[in-house]
Short mmCIF file of C-alpha atoms in Angstrom, two decimals:
data_model
loop_
_atom_site.label_atom_id
_atom_site.label_comp_id
_atom_site.label_asym_id
_atom_site.label_seq_id
_atom_site.Cartn_x
_atom_site.Cartn_y
_atom_site.Cartn_z
CA MET A 167 0.01 -0.02 -0.01
CA SER A 168 1.61 3.28 -1.05
CA ALA A 169 1.82 6.44 1.11
CA ALA A 170 0.00 8.41 -1.59
CA SER A 171 -2.88 5.91 -1.59
CA PRO A 172 -3.81 4.58 1.92
CA GLU A 173 -6.32 2.08 0.54
CA PRO A 174 -5.43 -0.88 -1.79
CA LEU A 175 -8.36 0.21 -3.95
CA ALA A 176 -8.75 3.97 -4.13
CA VAL A 177 -11.15 6.07 -6.31
CA THR A 178 -10.56 9.76 -6.97
CA ARG A 179 -12.68 12.08 -9.03
CA VAL A 180 -11.19 13.80 -12.17
CA ALA A 181 -11.96 17.54 -12.51
CA GLY A 182 -13.76 18.97 -15.44
CA ASP A 183 -16.74 16.69 -15.77
CA GLY A 184 -20.36 17.94 -15.47
CA SER A 185 -24.11 17.61 -16.09
CA SER A 186 -26.46 18.41 -18.84
CA TRP A 187 -29.96 17.69 -20.07
CA SER A 188 -30.22 14.93 -22.77
CA SER A 189 -32.45 15.45 -25.70
CA SER A 190 -32.20 12.07 -27.44
CA SER A 191 -35.52 10.56 -26.47
CA THR A 192 -39.10 11.53 -25.75
CA ILE A 193 -38.76 10.96 -21.96
CA VAL A 194 -35.35 12.04 -20.72
CA GLY A 195 -33.62 12.55 -17.39
CA MET A 196 -30.80 14.55 -16.09
CA VAL A 197 -27.55 13.32 -17.61
CA THR A 198 -24.55 13.51 -15.27
CA THR A 199 -20.98 12.63 -16.33
CA ARG A 200 -18.24 11.86 -13.94
CA THR A 201 -14.72 10.64 -14.41
CA PHE A 202 -12.65 8.87 -11.78
CA HIS A 203 -9.24 7.34 -11.28
CA VAL A 204 -9.46 3.81 -9.91
CA ARG A 205 -6.05 2.84 -8.44
CA VAL A 206 -5.06 -0.60 -7.24
CA ASP A 207 -1.95 -0.64 -5.04
CA ASN A 208 -0.04 -3.63 -3.78
CA TYR A 209 -1.20 -5.50 -6.91
CA SER A 210 1.04 -8.51 -6.35
CA LYS A 211 -0.30 -8.94 -2.84
CA THR A 212 -3.91 -8.76 -3.99
CA ARG A 213 -3.21 -11.53 -6.51
CA GLU A 214 -2.84 -13.97 -3.60
CA MET A 215 -6.55 -13.62 -2.94
CA ARG A 216 -8.63 -16.70 -3.91
CA ASN A 217 -10.90 -16.90 -6.85
CA GLY A 218 -14.28 -15.21 -6.05
CA ALA A 219 -12.71 -12.94 -3.31
CA HIS A 220 -13.08 -9.28 -3.92
CA MET A 221 -12.22 -5.84 -2.64
CA LEU A 222 -14.58 -2.89 -2.56
CA SER A 223 -13.62 0.80 -3.01
CA SER A 224 -14.97 3.52 -0.85
CA SER A 225 -18.17 5.16 -2.11
CA PHE A 226 -18.13 7.81 -4.77
CA VAL A 227 -21.14 9.82 -6.07
CA VAL A 228 -22.55 10.14 -9.55
CA GLY A 229 -25.96 11.81 -9.97
CA ASP A 230 -26.60 12.03 -6.19
CA GLN A 231 -26.29 8.24 -6.00
CA PRO A 232 -23.46 6.42 -4.27
CA TRP A 233 -21.44 3.84 -6.13
CA LYS A 234 -18.43 1.56 -5.51
CA ILE A 235 -15.96 -0.44 -7.54
CA LYS A 236 -15.72 -4.19 -6.89
CA TYR A 237 -12.32 -5.65 -7.78
CA TYR A 238 -11.62 -9.35 -8.01
CA PRO A 239 -7.77 -9.87 -8.34
CA ASN A 240 -8.28 -13.57 -9.24
CA GLY A 241 -11.54 -13.67 -11.10
CA SER A 242 -15.16 -13.31 -9.99
CA ASN A 243 -16.15 -16.87 -10.77
CA GLU A 244 -14.59 -20.25 -11.63
CA SER A 245 -14.64 -19.62 -15.36
CA ALA A 246 -12.72 -16.37 -14.89
CA THR A 247 -10.08 -17.81 -12.58
CA GLY A 248 -6.65 -16.11 -13.09
CA GLN A 249 -8.32 -13.05 -14.75
CA ILE A 250 -8.83 -9.57 -13.21
CA SER A 251 -12.56 -8.83 -12.83
CA ILE A 252 -13.99 -5.34 -12.42
CA PHE A 253 -17.56 -4.29 -11.61
CA LEU A 254 -19.48 -1.06 -10.99
CA VAL A 255 -21.80 -1.34 -8.00
CA ARG A 256 -24.85 0.76 -7.32
CA VAL A 257 -25.24 1.20 -3.62
CA GLY A 258 -28.85 1.41 -2.37
CA GLY A 259 -31.06 4.15 -3.65
CA VAL A 260 -34.74 4.27 -4.61
CA ASP A 261 -36.18 1.33 -6.56
CA LEU A 262 -35.77 2.94 -9.96
CA GLY A 263 -33.52 1.89 -12.82
CA LEU A 264 -30.64 4.26 -13.65
CA LEU A 265 -29.18 3.99 -17.14
CA ALA A 266 -25.38 4.20 -17.06
CA ASP A 267 -22.96 4.41 -19.94
CA VAL A 268 -19.73 3.10 -18.45
CA GLN A 269 -16.19 2.84 -19.83
CA PHE A 270 -13.10 1.39 -18.15
CA ASP A 271 -9.77 2.50 -19.53
CA LEU A 272 -6.56 0.86 -18.46
CA ILE A 273 -3.80 3.50 -18.20
CA ALA A 274 -0.37 2.87 -19.64
CA GLN A 275 2.57 4.03 -17.47
CA PRO A 276 4.31 6.40 -17.56
CA ALA A 277 2.51 7.81 -20.69
CA GLY A 278 -0.82 8.21 -18.87
CA THR A 279 -2.78 7.25 -22.01
CA ALA A 280 -5.42 4.57 -22.45
CA ALA A 281 -3.90 1.31 -23.50
CA TYR A 282 -7.07 -0.83 -23.33
CA ALA A 283 -10.74 0.02 -22.97
CA LEU A 284 -14.10 -1.71 -22.49
CA ARG A 285 -17.51 -0.09 -22.52
CA PHE A 286 -21.14 -1.03 -21.59
CA LYS A 287 -24.54 0.38 -21.09
CA HIS A 288 -26.66 -1.01 -18.25
CA ALA A 289 -29.75 -0.11 -16.28
CA PHE A 290 -28.71 -0.43 -12.61
CA ARG A 291 -31.33 -1.32 -10.01
CA PRO A 292 -30.48 -0.65 -6.29
CA ASP A 293 -27.59 -2.86 -4.88
CA THR A 294 -26.78 -4.46 -8.25
CA SER A 295 -23.51 -4.52 -10.14
CA TYR A 296 -22.39 -5.01 -13.65
CA GLY A 297 -18.97 -5.17 -15.33
CA TYR A 298 -16.47 -7.68 -16.70
CA ALA A 299 -15.55 -11.09 -15.18
CA SER A 300 -12.63 -11.24 -17.55
CA PHE A 301 -11.54 -7.58 -17.83
CA VAL A 302 -7.90 -8.28 -18.40
CA SER A 303 -5.36 -11.01 -17.77
CA PRO A 304 -2.17 -10.44 -15.61
CA GLU A 305 -0.11 -11.12 -18.70
CA LYS A 306 -1.86 -8.52 -20.77
CA LEU A 307 -1.72 -5.96 -17.92
CA GLU A 308 2.08 -6.22 -17.94
CA GLU A 309 2.39 -6.47 -21.77
CA LEU A 310 0.43 -3.15 -22.09
CA GLY A 311 2.76 -1.47 -19.73
CA CYS A 312 0.07 -0.61 -17.22
CA LEU A 313 1.89 -1.76 -14.11
CA LYS A 314 4.19 0.58 -12.25
CA ASP A 315 5.50 0.32 -8.74
CA ASP A 316 3.24 -2.65 -8.13
CA SER A 317 0.06 -0.65 -8.97
CA PHE A 318 -2.17 0.10 -11.94
CA THR A 319 -4.84 2.69 -12.67
CA ILE A 320 -8.19 2.43 -14.48
CA LEU A 321 -9.92 5.58 -15.75
CA LEU A 322 -13.57 5.24 -15.11
CA ASP A 323 -16.12 7.31 -17.12
CA VAL A 324 -19.75 7.20 -16.02
CA GLU A 325 -22.54 8.99 -17.87
CA LEU A 326 -25.69 8.51 -15.88
CA GLU A 327 -29.30 9.29 -16.93
CA GLY A 328 -31.54 9.66 -13.93
CA PRO A 329 -34.27 11.68 -12.23
CA PRO A 330 -35.75 14.20 -12.46
CA PHE A 331 -37.33 12.71 -15.56
CA VAL A 332 -39.27 14.94 -17.98
CA VAL A 333 -41.35 14.64 -21.19
CA GLU A 334 -39.34 16.37 -23.79
CA VAL A 335 -41.00 18.68 -26.38
CA PRO A 336 -39.68 17.96 -29.82
CA PRO A 337 -38.48 20.75 -32.05
CA SER A 338 -41.07 22.95 -33.68
CA SER A 339 -42.44 21.49 -36.94
CA LEU A 340 -43.86 24.87 -38.00
CA GLY A 341 -41.19 25.29 -40.65
CA TRP A 342 -41.98 21.88 -42.11
CA HIS A 343 -45.68 22.66 -42.33
CA LEU A 344 -45.18 26.01 -43.90
CA GLY A 345 -42.70 24.48 -46.21
CA ASP A 346 -45.44 22.07 -47.47
CA LEU A 347 -47.28 25.13 -48.75
CA LEU A 348 -44.32 26.22 -50.85
CA GLY A 349 -45.22 25.90 -54.56
CA GLU A 350 -48.79 24.89 -53.75
CA THR A 351 -51.51 26.56 -55.91
CA GLU A 352 -54.17 25.60 -53.47
CA GLY A 353 -54.87 28.50 -51.18
CA ALA A 354 -52.33 30.69 -53.06
CA ASP A 355 -53.59 34.28 -53.53
CA VAL A 356 -50.69 35.93 -55.25
CA ALA A 357 -48.11 34.90 -57.82
CA PHE A 358 -44.70 36.18 -58.90
CA VAL A 359 -43.15 35.97 -62.33
CA VAL A 360 -39.39 35.84 -62.23
CA GLY A 361 -37.21 35.11 -65.23
CA GLY A 362 -40.18 33.66 -67.06
CA GLU A 363 -41.10 31.28 -64.23
CA ARG A 364 -44.35 31.53 -62.28
CA PHE A 365 -44.23 31.16 -58.37
CA PRO A 366 -47.56 30.84 -56.44
CA ALA A 367 -47.46 32.20 -53.01
CA HIS A 368 -49.51 33.15 -49.90
CA ARG A 369 -49.68 36.81 -49.05
CA LEU A 370 -50.14 36.30 -45.31
CA VAL A 371 -46.98 34.18 -45.12
CA LEU A 372 -45.03 36.75 -47.13
CA ALA A 373 -46.40 39.65 -45.09
CA ALA A 374 -45.57 37.93 -41.69
CA ARG A 375 -41.92 37.44 -42.86
CA SER A 376 -41.14 40.80 -44.46
CA LEU A 377 -42.33 44.37 -43.75
CA VAL A 378 -41.79 45.21 -47.38
CA PHE A 379 -44.11 42.48 -48.55
CA LYS A 380 -46.55 43.46 -45.78
CA ALA A 381 -46.72 47.00 -47.22
CA GLN A 382 -46.98 45.69 -50.80
CA LEU A 383 -49.59 42.99 -50.12
CA LEU A 384 -51.61 44.28 -47.17
CA GLY A 385 -51.08 48.00 -47.14
CA PRO A 386 -53.20 50.80 -48.48
CA LEU A 387 -51.78 50.40 -51.93
CA LYS A 388 -51.93 46.56 -51.78
CA VAL A 389 -52.23 44.54 -54.98
CA GLU A 390 -55.47 42.64 -55.53
CA LYS A 391 -55.89 39.00 -54.50
CA GLY A 392 -54.80 36.68 -57.27
CA ALA A 393 -52.65 39.39 -58.79
CA THR A 394 -49.37 38.52 -60.58
CA ILE A 395 -46.29 40.51 -59.58
CA SER A 396 -43.25 40.75 -61.91
CA ILE A 397 -39.80 40.84 -60.44
CA ASP A 398 -37.14 41.89 -62.92
CA ASP A 399 -34.09 42.33 -60.75
CA MET A 400 -33.63 38.69 -59.56
CA HIS A 401 -32.96 35.37 -61.22
CA ALA A 402 -35.51 32.62 -61.01
CA ASP A 403 -33.15 30.25 -59.06
CA VAL A 404 -32.41 33.01 -56.58
CA PHE A 405 -36.11 33.76 -56.06
CA ARG A 406 -36.74 30.05 -55.54
CA ALA A 407 -34.18 29.96 -52.74
CA PHE A 408 -35.58 33.23 -51.39
CA LEU A 409 -39.02 31.75 -51.17
CA HIS A 410 -37.74 28.63 -49.58
CA PHE A 411 -36.21 30.77 -46.78
CA ILE A 412 -39.47 32.70 -46.30
CA TYR A 413 -41.44 29.55 -45.78
CA THR A 414 -38.95 27.42 -43.91
CA ASP A 415 -36.45 29.84 -42.22
CA GLU A 416 -33.71 27.76 -43.90
CA LEU A 417 -31.67 28.06 -46.97
CA PRO A 418 -31.76 25.14 -49.47
CA ASP A 419 -28.97 22.62 -48.97
CA ASP A 420 -28.16 24.25 -45.63
CA ASP A 421 -25.36 21.79 -45.07
CA ASP A 422 -23.61 22.84 -48.24
CA ASP A 423 -19.96 21.84 -47.60
CA ASP A 424 -19.99 19.57 -50.77
CA ASN A 425 -21.49 22.18 -53.03
CA ASP A 426 -19.47 24.10 -55.58
CA ASP A 427 -17.93 27.00 -53.59
CA SER A 428 -18.15 29.41 -56.54
CA ALA A 429 -21.85 28.76 -57.19
CA ALA A 430 -22.67 28.85 -53.47
CA ALA A 431 -20.83 32.18 -53.13
CA ILE A 432 -22.68 33.69 -56.06
CA MET A 433 -26.10 32.48 -54.72
CA ALA A 434 -25.22 34.01 -51.30
CA GLN A 435 -24.36 37.30 -52.96
CA HIS A 436 -27.69 37.46 -54.81
CA LEU A 437 -29.64 36.47 -51.72
CA LEU A 438 -27.86 39.17 -49.68
CA VAL A 439 -29.19 41.83 -52.08
CA ALA A 440 -32.68 40.34 -51.84
CA ALA A 441 -32.56 40.19 -48.02
CA ASP A 442 -31.60 43.86 -47.88
CA LYS A 443 -34.26 44.86 -50.35
CA TYR A 444 -37.05 43.04 -48.53
CA ASP A 445 -35.79 43.77 -45.03
CA MET A 446 -35.03 40.29 -43.82
CA PRO A 447 -32.21 40.55 -41.31
CA ARG A 448 -31.86 36.87 -40.50
CA LEU A 449 -31.43 35.86 -44.16
CA ARG A 450 -29.03 38.70 -44.56
CA LEU A 451 -26.86 37.39 -41.68
CA MET A 452 -27.01 33.85 -42.97
CA CYS A 453 -25.77 35.09 -46.40
CA GLU A 454 -22.98 37.09 -44.64
CA SER A 455 -21.94 33.90 -42.84
CA ARG A 456 -21.90 31.85 -46.05
CA MET A 457 -19.96 34.51 -47.99
CA SER A 458 -17.39 34.92 -45.11
CA LYS A 459 -16.68 31.18 -45.40
CA ARG A 460 -15.90 31.49 -49.08
CA VAL A 461 -13.68 34.56 -49.22
CA CYS A 462 -10.90 33.86 -51.70
CA VAL A 463 -8.97 35.76 -54.45
CA SER A 464 -11.89 35.26 -56.92
CA THR A 465 -14.64 36.44 -54.53
CA ALA A 466 -12.87 39.00 -52.31
CA ALA A 467 -13.54 42.12 -54.46
CA THR A 468 -17.20 41.45 -55.10
CA THR A 469 -17.80 40.50 -51.50
CA LEU A 470 -16.09 43.62 -50.29
CA ALA A 471 -18.27 45.74 -52.61
CA LEU A 472 -21.44 44.11 -51.46
CA ALA A 473 -20.46 44.48 -47.83
CA GLU A 474 -19.78 48.19 -48.27
CA GLN A 475 -23.00 48.79 -50.29
CA HIS A 476 -25.25 46.92 -47.80
CA GLY A 477 -23.66 47.91 -44.56
CA CYS A 478 -22.37 44.44 -43.68
CA HIS A 479 -19.68 45.48 -41.26
CA GLY A 480 -18.73 41.99 -40.03
CA LEU A 481 -18.42 40.67 -43.61
CA LYS A 482 -16.35 43.67 -44.57
CA GLU A 483 -13.92 43.01 -41.65
CA VAL A 484 -13.47 39.38 -42.81
CA VAL A 485 -12.46 40.52 -46.31
CA LEU A 486 -10.09 43.14 -45.09
CA ARG A 487 -8.35 40.63 -42.84
CA PHE A 488 -8.05 38.29 -45.85
CA LEU A 489 -6.44 41.17 -47.83
CA LYS A 490 -3.91 41.89 -45.09
CA LEU A 491 -1.77 39.06 -46.46
CA PRO A 492 0.31 40.70 -49.20
CA SER A 493 0.05 37.82 -51.57
CA HIS A 494 -3.86 37.91 -51.34
CA MET A 495 -3.88 41.63 -51.94
CA LYS A 496 -1.55 41.36 -54.87
CA ALA A 497 -3.70 38.66 -56.52
CA VAL A 498 -6.97 40.43 -55.91
CA ARG A 499 -5.70 43.67 -57.47
CA CYS A 500 -5.23 41.75 -60.75
CA THR A 501 -8.88 40.69 -61.05
CA GLU A 502 -11.52 42.56 -63.06
CA ASP A 503 -13.87 42.57 -60.01
CA TYR A 504 -11.31 44.69 -58.18
CA LYS A 505 -11.47 47.30 -60.93
CA HIS A 506 -15.21 47.33 -60.63
CA LEU A 507 -14.92 47.64 -56.83
CA LEU A 508 -12.88 50.82 -57.11
CA LYS A 509 -15.43 52.27 -59.50
CA SER A 510 -18.53 51.32 -57.54
CA CYS A 511 -17.10 52.06 -54.10
CA PRO A 512 -14.49 54.87 -54.46
CA SER A 513 -14.25 55.19 -50.63
CA ILE A 514 -12.80 51.69 -50.47
CA GLN A 515 -9.58 52.67 -52.16
CA GLN A 516 -9.03 55.43 -49.66
CA GLU A 517 -9.77 53.00 -46.77
CA LEU A 518 -7.37 50.40 -48.24
CA THR A 519 -4.69 53.02 -48.48
CA SER A 520 -5.15 54.43 -45.03
CA SER A 521 -5.03 50.91 -43.63
CA GLY A 522 -1.71 50.22 -45.31
CA LEU A 523 -3.07 47.64 -47.75
CA LEU A 524 -2.32 49.83 -50.75
CA PRO A 525 0.84 51.95 -51.34
#
C-alpha cells in the first residue's frame, strides 16, 4: 500500500466533468457525467486472494447516487479464474433503474494514456452490479505497460441518466408545415413571375416574414388578390431559394460543404441583395456567414463591394483581414472585379490606402 494511496483500492474524481440535459428521446432525465481514477496498489499482494474474493472501494457519487468499484484480483467466478474482474456497483437508492454508460480505460505507464478500454450500457437497480468477469489477464496487464510500482490505474467514465425525468417537447415543426405550402397553388392568392417562371405564394406568409411584402400585399396600396407581380431584378433560381427561406427559415442545402464553392458564393451574394431589399435581417446574416466562409481571391472584391453597399460590417472586416496578407492583396488587385470595386465604391480605395493595404 503506497503512502499516496492509503487504501489498496482507491477512487478519486477527475476534475472537469459535469451535467447536462439529454435530448435524445421523448422521456429524458438529467444526464450526469463523472470521471474517476481507480487505483489498485499492492497488486502482487492482491493476486494472492482466492478466486471469487473481492475488494470494495470507498463510495463515490454520480448523480446524487453512491457507487463503488468491486475488484476481483483472481476472477469473480470459476470460469474467470486467473483473470482480473472489475464491476461497478450501485449502492442502495430508490427502486428505480438508472441507465449508465460506463467505460473502463486501463492507463499505460508512464505515458498516462489509455492502452485498453471496454464499454457497456446497463440499467442499474439498487444494490446491483455490472461489469467484466474477464476484464484483463495479468499477462496483458504487464504487456500493455500498465503496471508501475506494483500498482495500476483504471480511468472510469460514467454517464448517468436519472431523475428528475421529464417529457421532452420535440423541435417545432412549423417550418416543415409552412414548407409544405411552398409551390402549392391551393390557397395561393398571389403569384410572382421571375425570369419567365411563375411562383404561387400566400400573401399572409410573405407579409408575416417581411415588412416590405406586408406593405405591398396588405397596405393601403396593396395589390389585388390573385394578382401577378413581376420581379425583374432577380434570377428565378435566386427567387426560388428566397421563397424557400421565407417559408422554412432555412436556405436550401443548408449543409452545403459539398456544393461548388463558386456557385454557392454567387447564390449567397444574390440572396444578400434580396434580403436587404425585402428587410429580412436573419437571411442577410445567413448570407454574410456563407460568404465569409468563401472569401478567396476570386470572390474578395465582389464580397467587399457588397459588404460596403449593404452595410455588412462583419463581412467587410472578414475580407479586409483576408487582404492583409500581401500575396492575397496582390492577386486580388489583378482581377476585373477589383477594378469594378474601385469604380462602384471609391471610398474603399481610400480605406485600403489608409489601412496600409495599398501603397
